[in-house]
Short mmCIF file of C-alpha atoms in Angstrom, two decimals:
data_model
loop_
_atom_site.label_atom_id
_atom_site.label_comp_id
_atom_site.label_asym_id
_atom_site.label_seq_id
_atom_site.Cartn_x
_atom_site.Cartn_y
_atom_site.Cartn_z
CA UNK A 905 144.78 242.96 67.39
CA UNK A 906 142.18 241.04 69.50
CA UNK A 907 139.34 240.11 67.72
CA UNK A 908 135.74 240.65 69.28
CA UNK A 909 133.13 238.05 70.15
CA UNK A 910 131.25 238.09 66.99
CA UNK A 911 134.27 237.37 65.01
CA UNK A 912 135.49 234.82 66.72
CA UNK A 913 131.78 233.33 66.26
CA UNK A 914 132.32 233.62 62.46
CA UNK A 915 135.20 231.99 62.40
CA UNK A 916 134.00 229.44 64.85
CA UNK A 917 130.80 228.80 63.32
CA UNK A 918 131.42 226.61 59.97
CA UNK A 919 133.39 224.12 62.56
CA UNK A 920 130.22 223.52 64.85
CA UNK A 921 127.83 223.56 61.94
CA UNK A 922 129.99 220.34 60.50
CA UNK A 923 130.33 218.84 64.33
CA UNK A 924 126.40 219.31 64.77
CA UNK A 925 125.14 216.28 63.21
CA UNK A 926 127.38 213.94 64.98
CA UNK A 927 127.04 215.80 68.47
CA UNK A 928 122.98 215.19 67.95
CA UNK A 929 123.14 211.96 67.13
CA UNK A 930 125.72 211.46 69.72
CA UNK A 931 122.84 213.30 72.07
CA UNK A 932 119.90 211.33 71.06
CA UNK A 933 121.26 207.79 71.14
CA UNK A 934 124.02 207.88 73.96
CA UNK A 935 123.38 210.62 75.74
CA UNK A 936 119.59 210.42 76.72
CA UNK A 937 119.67 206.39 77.38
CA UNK A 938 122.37 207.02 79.58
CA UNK A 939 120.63 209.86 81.35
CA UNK A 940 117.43 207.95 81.06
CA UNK A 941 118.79 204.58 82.49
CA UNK A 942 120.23 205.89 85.52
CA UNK A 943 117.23 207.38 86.06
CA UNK A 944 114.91 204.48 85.25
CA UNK A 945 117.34 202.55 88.32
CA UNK A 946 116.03 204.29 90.85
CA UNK A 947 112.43 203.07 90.05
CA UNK A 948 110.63 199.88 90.74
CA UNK A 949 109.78 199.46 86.86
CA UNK A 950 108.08 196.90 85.36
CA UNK A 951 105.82 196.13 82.80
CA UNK A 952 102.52 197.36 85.41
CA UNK A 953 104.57 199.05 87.53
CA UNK A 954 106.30 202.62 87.65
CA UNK A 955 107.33 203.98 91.25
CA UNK A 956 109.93 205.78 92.53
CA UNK A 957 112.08 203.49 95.25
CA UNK A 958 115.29 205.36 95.75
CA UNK A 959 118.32 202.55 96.14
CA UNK A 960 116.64 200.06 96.51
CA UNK A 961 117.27 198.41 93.34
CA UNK A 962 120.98 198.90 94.25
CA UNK A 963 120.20 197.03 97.70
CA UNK A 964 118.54 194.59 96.36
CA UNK A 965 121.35 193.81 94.11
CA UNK A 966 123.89 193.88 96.54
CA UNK A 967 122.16 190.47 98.10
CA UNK A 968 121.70 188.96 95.26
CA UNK A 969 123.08 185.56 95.14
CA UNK A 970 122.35 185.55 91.14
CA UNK A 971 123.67 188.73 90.70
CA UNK A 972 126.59 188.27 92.71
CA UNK A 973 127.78 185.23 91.10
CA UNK A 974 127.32 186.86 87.87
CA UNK A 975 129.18 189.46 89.01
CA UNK A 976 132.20 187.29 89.91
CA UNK A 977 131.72 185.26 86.98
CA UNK A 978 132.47 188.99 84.69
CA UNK A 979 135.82 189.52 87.27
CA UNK A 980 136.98 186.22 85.76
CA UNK A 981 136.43 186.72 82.62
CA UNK A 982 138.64 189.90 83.13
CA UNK A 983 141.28 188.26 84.65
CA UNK A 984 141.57 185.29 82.87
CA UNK A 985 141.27 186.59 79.47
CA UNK A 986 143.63 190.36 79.47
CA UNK A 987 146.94 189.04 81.17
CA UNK A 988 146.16 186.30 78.07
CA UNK A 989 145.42 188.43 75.57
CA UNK A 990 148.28 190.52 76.53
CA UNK A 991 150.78 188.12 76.71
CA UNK A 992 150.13 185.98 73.95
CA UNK A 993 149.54 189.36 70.89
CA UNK A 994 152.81 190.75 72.56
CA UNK A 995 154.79 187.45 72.15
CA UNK A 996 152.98 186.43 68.37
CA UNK A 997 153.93 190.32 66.92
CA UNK A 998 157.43 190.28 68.71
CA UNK A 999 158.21 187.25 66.68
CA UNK A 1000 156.44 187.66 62.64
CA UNK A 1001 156.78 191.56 63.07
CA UNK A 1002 160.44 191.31 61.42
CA UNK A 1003 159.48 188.58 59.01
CA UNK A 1004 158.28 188.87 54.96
CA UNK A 1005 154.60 190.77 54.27
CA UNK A 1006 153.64 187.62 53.38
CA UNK A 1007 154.03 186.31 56.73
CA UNK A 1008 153.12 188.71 58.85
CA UNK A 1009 149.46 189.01 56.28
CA UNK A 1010 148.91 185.37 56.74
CA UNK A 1011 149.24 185.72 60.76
CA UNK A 1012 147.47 188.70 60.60
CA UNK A 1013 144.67 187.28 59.47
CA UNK A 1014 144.61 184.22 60.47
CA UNK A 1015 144.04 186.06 64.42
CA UNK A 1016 141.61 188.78 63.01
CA UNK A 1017 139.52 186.25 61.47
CA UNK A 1018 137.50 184.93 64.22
CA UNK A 1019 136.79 188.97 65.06
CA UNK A 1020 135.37 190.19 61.76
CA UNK A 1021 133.39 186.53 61.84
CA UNK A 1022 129.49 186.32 62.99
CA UNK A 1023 129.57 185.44 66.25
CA UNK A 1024 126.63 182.82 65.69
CA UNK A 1025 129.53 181.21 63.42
CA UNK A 1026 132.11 181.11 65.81
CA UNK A 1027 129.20 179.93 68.74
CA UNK A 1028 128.62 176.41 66.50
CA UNK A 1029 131.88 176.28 65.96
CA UNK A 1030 133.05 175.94 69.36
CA UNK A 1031 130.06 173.89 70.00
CA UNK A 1032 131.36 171.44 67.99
CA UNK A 1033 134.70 171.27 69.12
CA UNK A 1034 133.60 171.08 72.76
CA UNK A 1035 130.77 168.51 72.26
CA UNK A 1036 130.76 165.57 74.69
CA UNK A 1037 130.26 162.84 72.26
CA UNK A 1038 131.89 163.57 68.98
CA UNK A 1039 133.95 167.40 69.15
CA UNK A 1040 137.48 167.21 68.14
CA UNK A 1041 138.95 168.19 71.43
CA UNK A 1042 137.64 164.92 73.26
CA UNK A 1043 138.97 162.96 70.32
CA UNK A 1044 142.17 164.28 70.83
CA UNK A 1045 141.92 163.46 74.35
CA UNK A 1046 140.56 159.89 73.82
CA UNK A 1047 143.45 159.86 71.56
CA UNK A 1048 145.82 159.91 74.94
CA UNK A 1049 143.82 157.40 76.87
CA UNK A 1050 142.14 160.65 78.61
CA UNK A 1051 137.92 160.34 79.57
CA UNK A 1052 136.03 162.57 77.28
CA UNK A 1053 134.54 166.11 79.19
CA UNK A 1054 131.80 167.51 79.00
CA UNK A 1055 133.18 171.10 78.53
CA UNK A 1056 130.11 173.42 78.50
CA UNK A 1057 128.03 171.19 80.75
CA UNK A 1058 130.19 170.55 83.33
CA UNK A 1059 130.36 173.45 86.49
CA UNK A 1060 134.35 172.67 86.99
CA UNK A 1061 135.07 173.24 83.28
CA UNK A 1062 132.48 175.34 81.96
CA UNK A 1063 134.39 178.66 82.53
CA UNK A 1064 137.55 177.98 81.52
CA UNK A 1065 136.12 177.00 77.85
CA UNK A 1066 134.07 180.31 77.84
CA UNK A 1067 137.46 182.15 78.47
CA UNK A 1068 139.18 180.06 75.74
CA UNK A 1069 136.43 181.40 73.32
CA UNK A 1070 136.27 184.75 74.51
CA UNK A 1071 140.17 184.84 74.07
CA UNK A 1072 140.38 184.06 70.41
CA UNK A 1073 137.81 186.59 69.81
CA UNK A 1074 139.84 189.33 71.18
CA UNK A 1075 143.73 188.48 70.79
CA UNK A 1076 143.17 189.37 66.62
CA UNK A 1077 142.97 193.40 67.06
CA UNK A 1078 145.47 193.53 69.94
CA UNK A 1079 148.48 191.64 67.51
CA UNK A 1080 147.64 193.93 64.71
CA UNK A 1081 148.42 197.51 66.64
CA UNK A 1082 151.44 196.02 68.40
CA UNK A 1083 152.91 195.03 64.94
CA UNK A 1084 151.95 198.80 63.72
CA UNK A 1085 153.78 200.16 66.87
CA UNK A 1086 156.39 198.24 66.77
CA UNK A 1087 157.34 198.97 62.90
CA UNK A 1088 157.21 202.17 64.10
CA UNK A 1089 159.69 202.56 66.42
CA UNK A 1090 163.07 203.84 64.76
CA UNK A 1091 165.11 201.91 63.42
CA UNK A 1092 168.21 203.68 64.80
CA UNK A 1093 167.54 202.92 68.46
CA UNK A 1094 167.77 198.88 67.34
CA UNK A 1095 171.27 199.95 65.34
CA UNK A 1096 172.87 201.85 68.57
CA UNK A 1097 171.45 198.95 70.67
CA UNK A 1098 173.06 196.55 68.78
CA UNK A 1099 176.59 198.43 68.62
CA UNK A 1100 176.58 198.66 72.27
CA UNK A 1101 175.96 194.57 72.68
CA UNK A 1102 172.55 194.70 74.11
CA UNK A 1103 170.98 191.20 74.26
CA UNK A 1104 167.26 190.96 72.94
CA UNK A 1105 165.94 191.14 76.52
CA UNK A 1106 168.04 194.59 77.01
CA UNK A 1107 166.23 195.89 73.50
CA UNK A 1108 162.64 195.11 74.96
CA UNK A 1109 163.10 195.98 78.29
CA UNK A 1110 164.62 199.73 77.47
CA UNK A 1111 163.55 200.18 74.07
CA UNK A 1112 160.05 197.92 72.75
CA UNK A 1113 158.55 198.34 75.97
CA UNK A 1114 158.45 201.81 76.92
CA UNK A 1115 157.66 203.06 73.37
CA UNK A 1116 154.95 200.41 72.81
CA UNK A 1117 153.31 201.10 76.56
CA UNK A 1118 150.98 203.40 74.67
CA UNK A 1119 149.37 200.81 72.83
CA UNK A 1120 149.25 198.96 75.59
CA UNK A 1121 147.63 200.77 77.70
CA UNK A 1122 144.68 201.19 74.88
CA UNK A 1123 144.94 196.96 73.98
CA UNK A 1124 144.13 196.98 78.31
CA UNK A 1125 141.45 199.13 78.44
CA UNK A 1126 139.69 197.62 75.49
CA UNK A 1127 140.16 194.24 76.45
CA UNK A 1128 138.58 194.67 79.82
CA UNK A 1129 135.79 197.13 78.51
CA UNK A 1130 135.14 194.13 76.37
CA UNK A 1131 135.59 191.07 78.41
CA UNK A 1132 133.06 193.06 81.15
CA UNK A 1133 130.48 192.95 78.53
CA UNK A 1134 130.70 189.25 77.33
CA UNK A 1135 127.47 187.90 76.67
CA UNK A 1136 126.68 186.95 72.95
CA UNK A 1137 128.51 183.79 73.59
CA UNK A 1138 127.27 183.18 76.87
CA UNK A 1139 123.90 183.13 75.57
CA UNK A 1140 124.46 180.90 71.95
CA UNK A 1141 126.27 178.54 74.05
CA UNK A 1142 125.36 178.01 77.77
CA UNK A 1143 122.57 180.26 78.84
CA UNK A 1144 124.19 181.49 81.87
CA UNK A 1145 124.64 177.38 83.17
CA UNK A 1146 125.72 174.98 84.40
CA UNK A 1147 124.29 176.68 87.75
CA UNK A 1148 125.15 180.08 86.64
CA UNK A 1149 128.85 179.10 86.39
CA UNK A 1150 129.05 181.26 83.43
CA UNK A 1151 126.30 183.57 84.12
CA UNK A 1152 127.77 187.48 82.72
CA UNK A 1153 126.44 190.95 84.46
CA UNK A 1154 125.69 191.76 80.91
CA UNK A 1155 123.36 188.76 80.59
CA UNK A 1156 121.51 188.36 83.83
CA UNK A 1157 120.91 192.52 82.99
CA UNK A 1158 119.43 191.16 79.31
CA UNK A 1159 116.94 188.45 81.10
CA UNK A 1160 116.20 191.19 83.89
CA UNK A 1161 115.18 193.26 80.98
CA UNK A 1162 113.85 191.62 78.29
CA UNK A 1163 112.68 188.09 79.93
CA UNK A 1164 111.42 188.99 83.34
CA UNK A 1165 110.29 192.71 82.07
CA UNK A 1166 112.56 194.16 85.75
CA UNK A 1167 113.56 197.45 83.69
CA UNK A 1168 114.49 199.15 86.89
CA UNK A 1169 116.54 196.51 88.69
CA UNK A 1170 118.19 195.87 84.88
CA UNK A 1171 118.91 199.78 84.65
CA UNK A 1172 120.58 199.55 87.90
CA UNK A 1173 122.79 196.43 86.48
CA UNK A 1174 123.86 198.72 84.04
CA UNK A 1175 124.47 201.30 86.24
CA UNK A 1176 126.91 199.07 88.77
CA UNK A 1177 128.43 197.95 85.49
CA UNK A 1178 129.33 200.99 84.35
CA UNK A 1179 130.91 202.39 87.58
CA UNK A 1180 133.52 198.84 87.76
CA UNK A 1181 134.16 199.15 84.61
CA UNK A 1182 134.79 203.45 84.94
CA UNK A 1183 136.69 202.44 87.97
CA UNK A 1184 139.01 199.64 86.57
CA UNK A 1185 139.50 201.85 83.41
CA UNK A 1186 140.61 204.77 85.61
CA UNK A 1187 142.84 203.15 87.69
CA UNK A 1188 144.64 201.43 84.63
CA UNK A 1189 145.07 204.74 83.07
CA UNK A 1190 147.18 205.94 85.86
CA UNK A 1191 149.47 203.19 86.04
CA UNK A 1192 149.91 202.57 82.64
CA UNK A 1193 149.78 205.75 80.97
CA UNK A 1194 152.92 207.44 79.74
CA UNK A 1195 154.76 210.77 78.49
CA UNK A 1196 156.60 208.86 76.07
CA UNK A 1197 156.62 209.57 72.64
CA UNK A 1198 158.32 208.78 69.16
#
C-alpha cells in the first residue's frame, strides 16, 4: 500500500532532525564563506575600499608575474610530490604488509609521525638539517669532499628541499590505507595465483593493483588537494623566497589578505584555486576510478 506524504514525513523526520545540526553548521561555516568569497572576488575590496569591478580581479591576476610564479611554483609541488608519494607508500606497504605486527606498527609509525607532529616542530627541524653552516645534511656532504649548500637560500635548490619536506609530511597516511587494502584482499586469489606459477609481478599487475586502485584513487586526490594548499611550511621556513622560488597560491592569497588588506584580489586567489584544483580532481576521478570491488 503506498503511503501518503505525511507519512512518509513521519518517518522521514527523526533522520533530518539528527542531520540538522551538522547540515547548519556545515551552512554557516562552509557554505556562506564560500558563497561569500566568490562574491567578495568580484569587488575591489580593501580595507577603505568596497566597489563592485566585475573580473577584474581575475584580469589582474592573470598578469601577474607574482601570482603567476606562485602559481607554477603550487604545479610543482603537485608534481613533484604525488608520483613520490605514490610510489614510495605503494613500494614501503608492498614490502612490511606481510611481515610481524610488530613490524608493520614500528613502520607505521615511524611514517605517520611527522603527520600527527606540530608543524612548527617539523619547520625547526628541517631548518636544522638544511642549515648552511652546521645542519647534518651538509656534514654529510662535507663528509664526501662535497661544498656545503645553502638549501633554503639558494633559488636552484630551494624547491626541491620544500618538496622533500612536504613529502614526508604526506607519505605517513597514504602507507597506512594501502596496508589496510591490501590485508584485505582475499587470501584465495594469492593461493590460485600461486598454483598457477604467477611470478610476483603477475600477482600485482592482475591482482594488488586493480583491487587496491580504489585507494588509490582517494591517496591521489588527497595528495594533490593537499600539496595545492602547501603553505604552513612555506611560511616557517622561507617566506615565499629566495625570489619567490617557493612562493605557494595559498600564501601569496594569505599576504594578499591579511598583510596587504587586498580581500578582493585574495578572494579571487581562492577562487582560481579552487577551480584547478576542482578541475585536476575531476579529471583524476575519471581515469582512475573503478567498478571493482571485493
Amino acid at each position: 500500500m503506498k503511503k501518503s506524504f505525511q507519512a512518509k514525513m513521519r518517518d522521514w523526520l527523526p533522520g533530518y532532525m539528527f542531520l540538522l545540526p551538522a547540515m547548519f553548521f556545515f551552512i554557516l561555516f562552509v557554505v556562506y564563506p564560500m558563497i561569500k568569497g566568490i562574491t567578495i572576488s568580484f569587488y575591489d575590496y580593501t580595507a577603505t575600499k568596497y566597489e563592485f569591478t566585475g573580473f577584474s580581479n581575475f584580469t589582474y591576476l592573470l598578469k601577474d608575474e607574482n601570482f603567476i610564479k606562485s602559481m607554477q611554483n603550487t604545479i610543482l609541488f603537485v608534481i613533484g610530490n604525488v608520483p613520490l608519494v605514490l610510489i614510495f607508500s605503494l613500494f614501503v606497504s608492498i614490502v612490511i604488509y606481510n611481515k610481524s605486527e610488530f613490524t608493520r606498527s614500528f613502520f607505521r609509525a615511524t611514517f605517520y609521525l611527522p603527520a600527527v607532529s606540530s608543524i612548527v616542530t617539523i619547520s625547526i627541524v628541517w631548518k636544522w638539517i638544511y642549515s648552511p653552516r652546521g645542519g647534518i645534511l651538509n656534514k654529510i656532504m662535507e663528509s664526501f669532499g662535497a661544498q656545503p649548500i645553502n638549501w633554503l637560500g639558494d633559488e636552484r635548490y630551494a624547491l626541491t628541499a620544500m618538496i622533500i619536506i612536504l613529502f614526508t609530511l604526506s607519505v605517513g597516511q597514504p602507507i597506512i590505507l594501502y596496508i589496510a587494502a591490501l590485508g584485505n584482499i582475499p587470501k584465495d586469489y594469492i593461493e590460485v595465483a600461486d598454483l598457477d606459477g604467477a611470478t610476483p609481478w603477475d600477482k600485482f599487475k592482475n591482482i594488488y593493483w586493480p583491487l587496491i586502485l580504489p585507494t588509490t584513487l582517494y591517496i591521489v586526490i588527497i595528495t594533490t588537494i593537499n600539496s595545492f594548499q602547501t603553505f604552513a611550511i612555506v611560511q616557517l621556513l622561507t617566506g615565499g623566497g629566495p625570489f619567490y622560488r617557493t612562493s605557494t597560491i595559498l600564501f601569496t592569497l594569505y599576504k594578499s589578505a591579511f598583510e596587504l588588506q587586498n580581500y578582493g584580489l585574495a578572494s579571487a586567489m581562492g577562487v582560481i584555486l579552487a577551480v584547478i584544483v576542482v578541475i585536476i580532481s575531476v579529471i583524476q576521478y575519471k581515469y582512475l576510478s573503478t567498478d571493482v570491488e571485493y
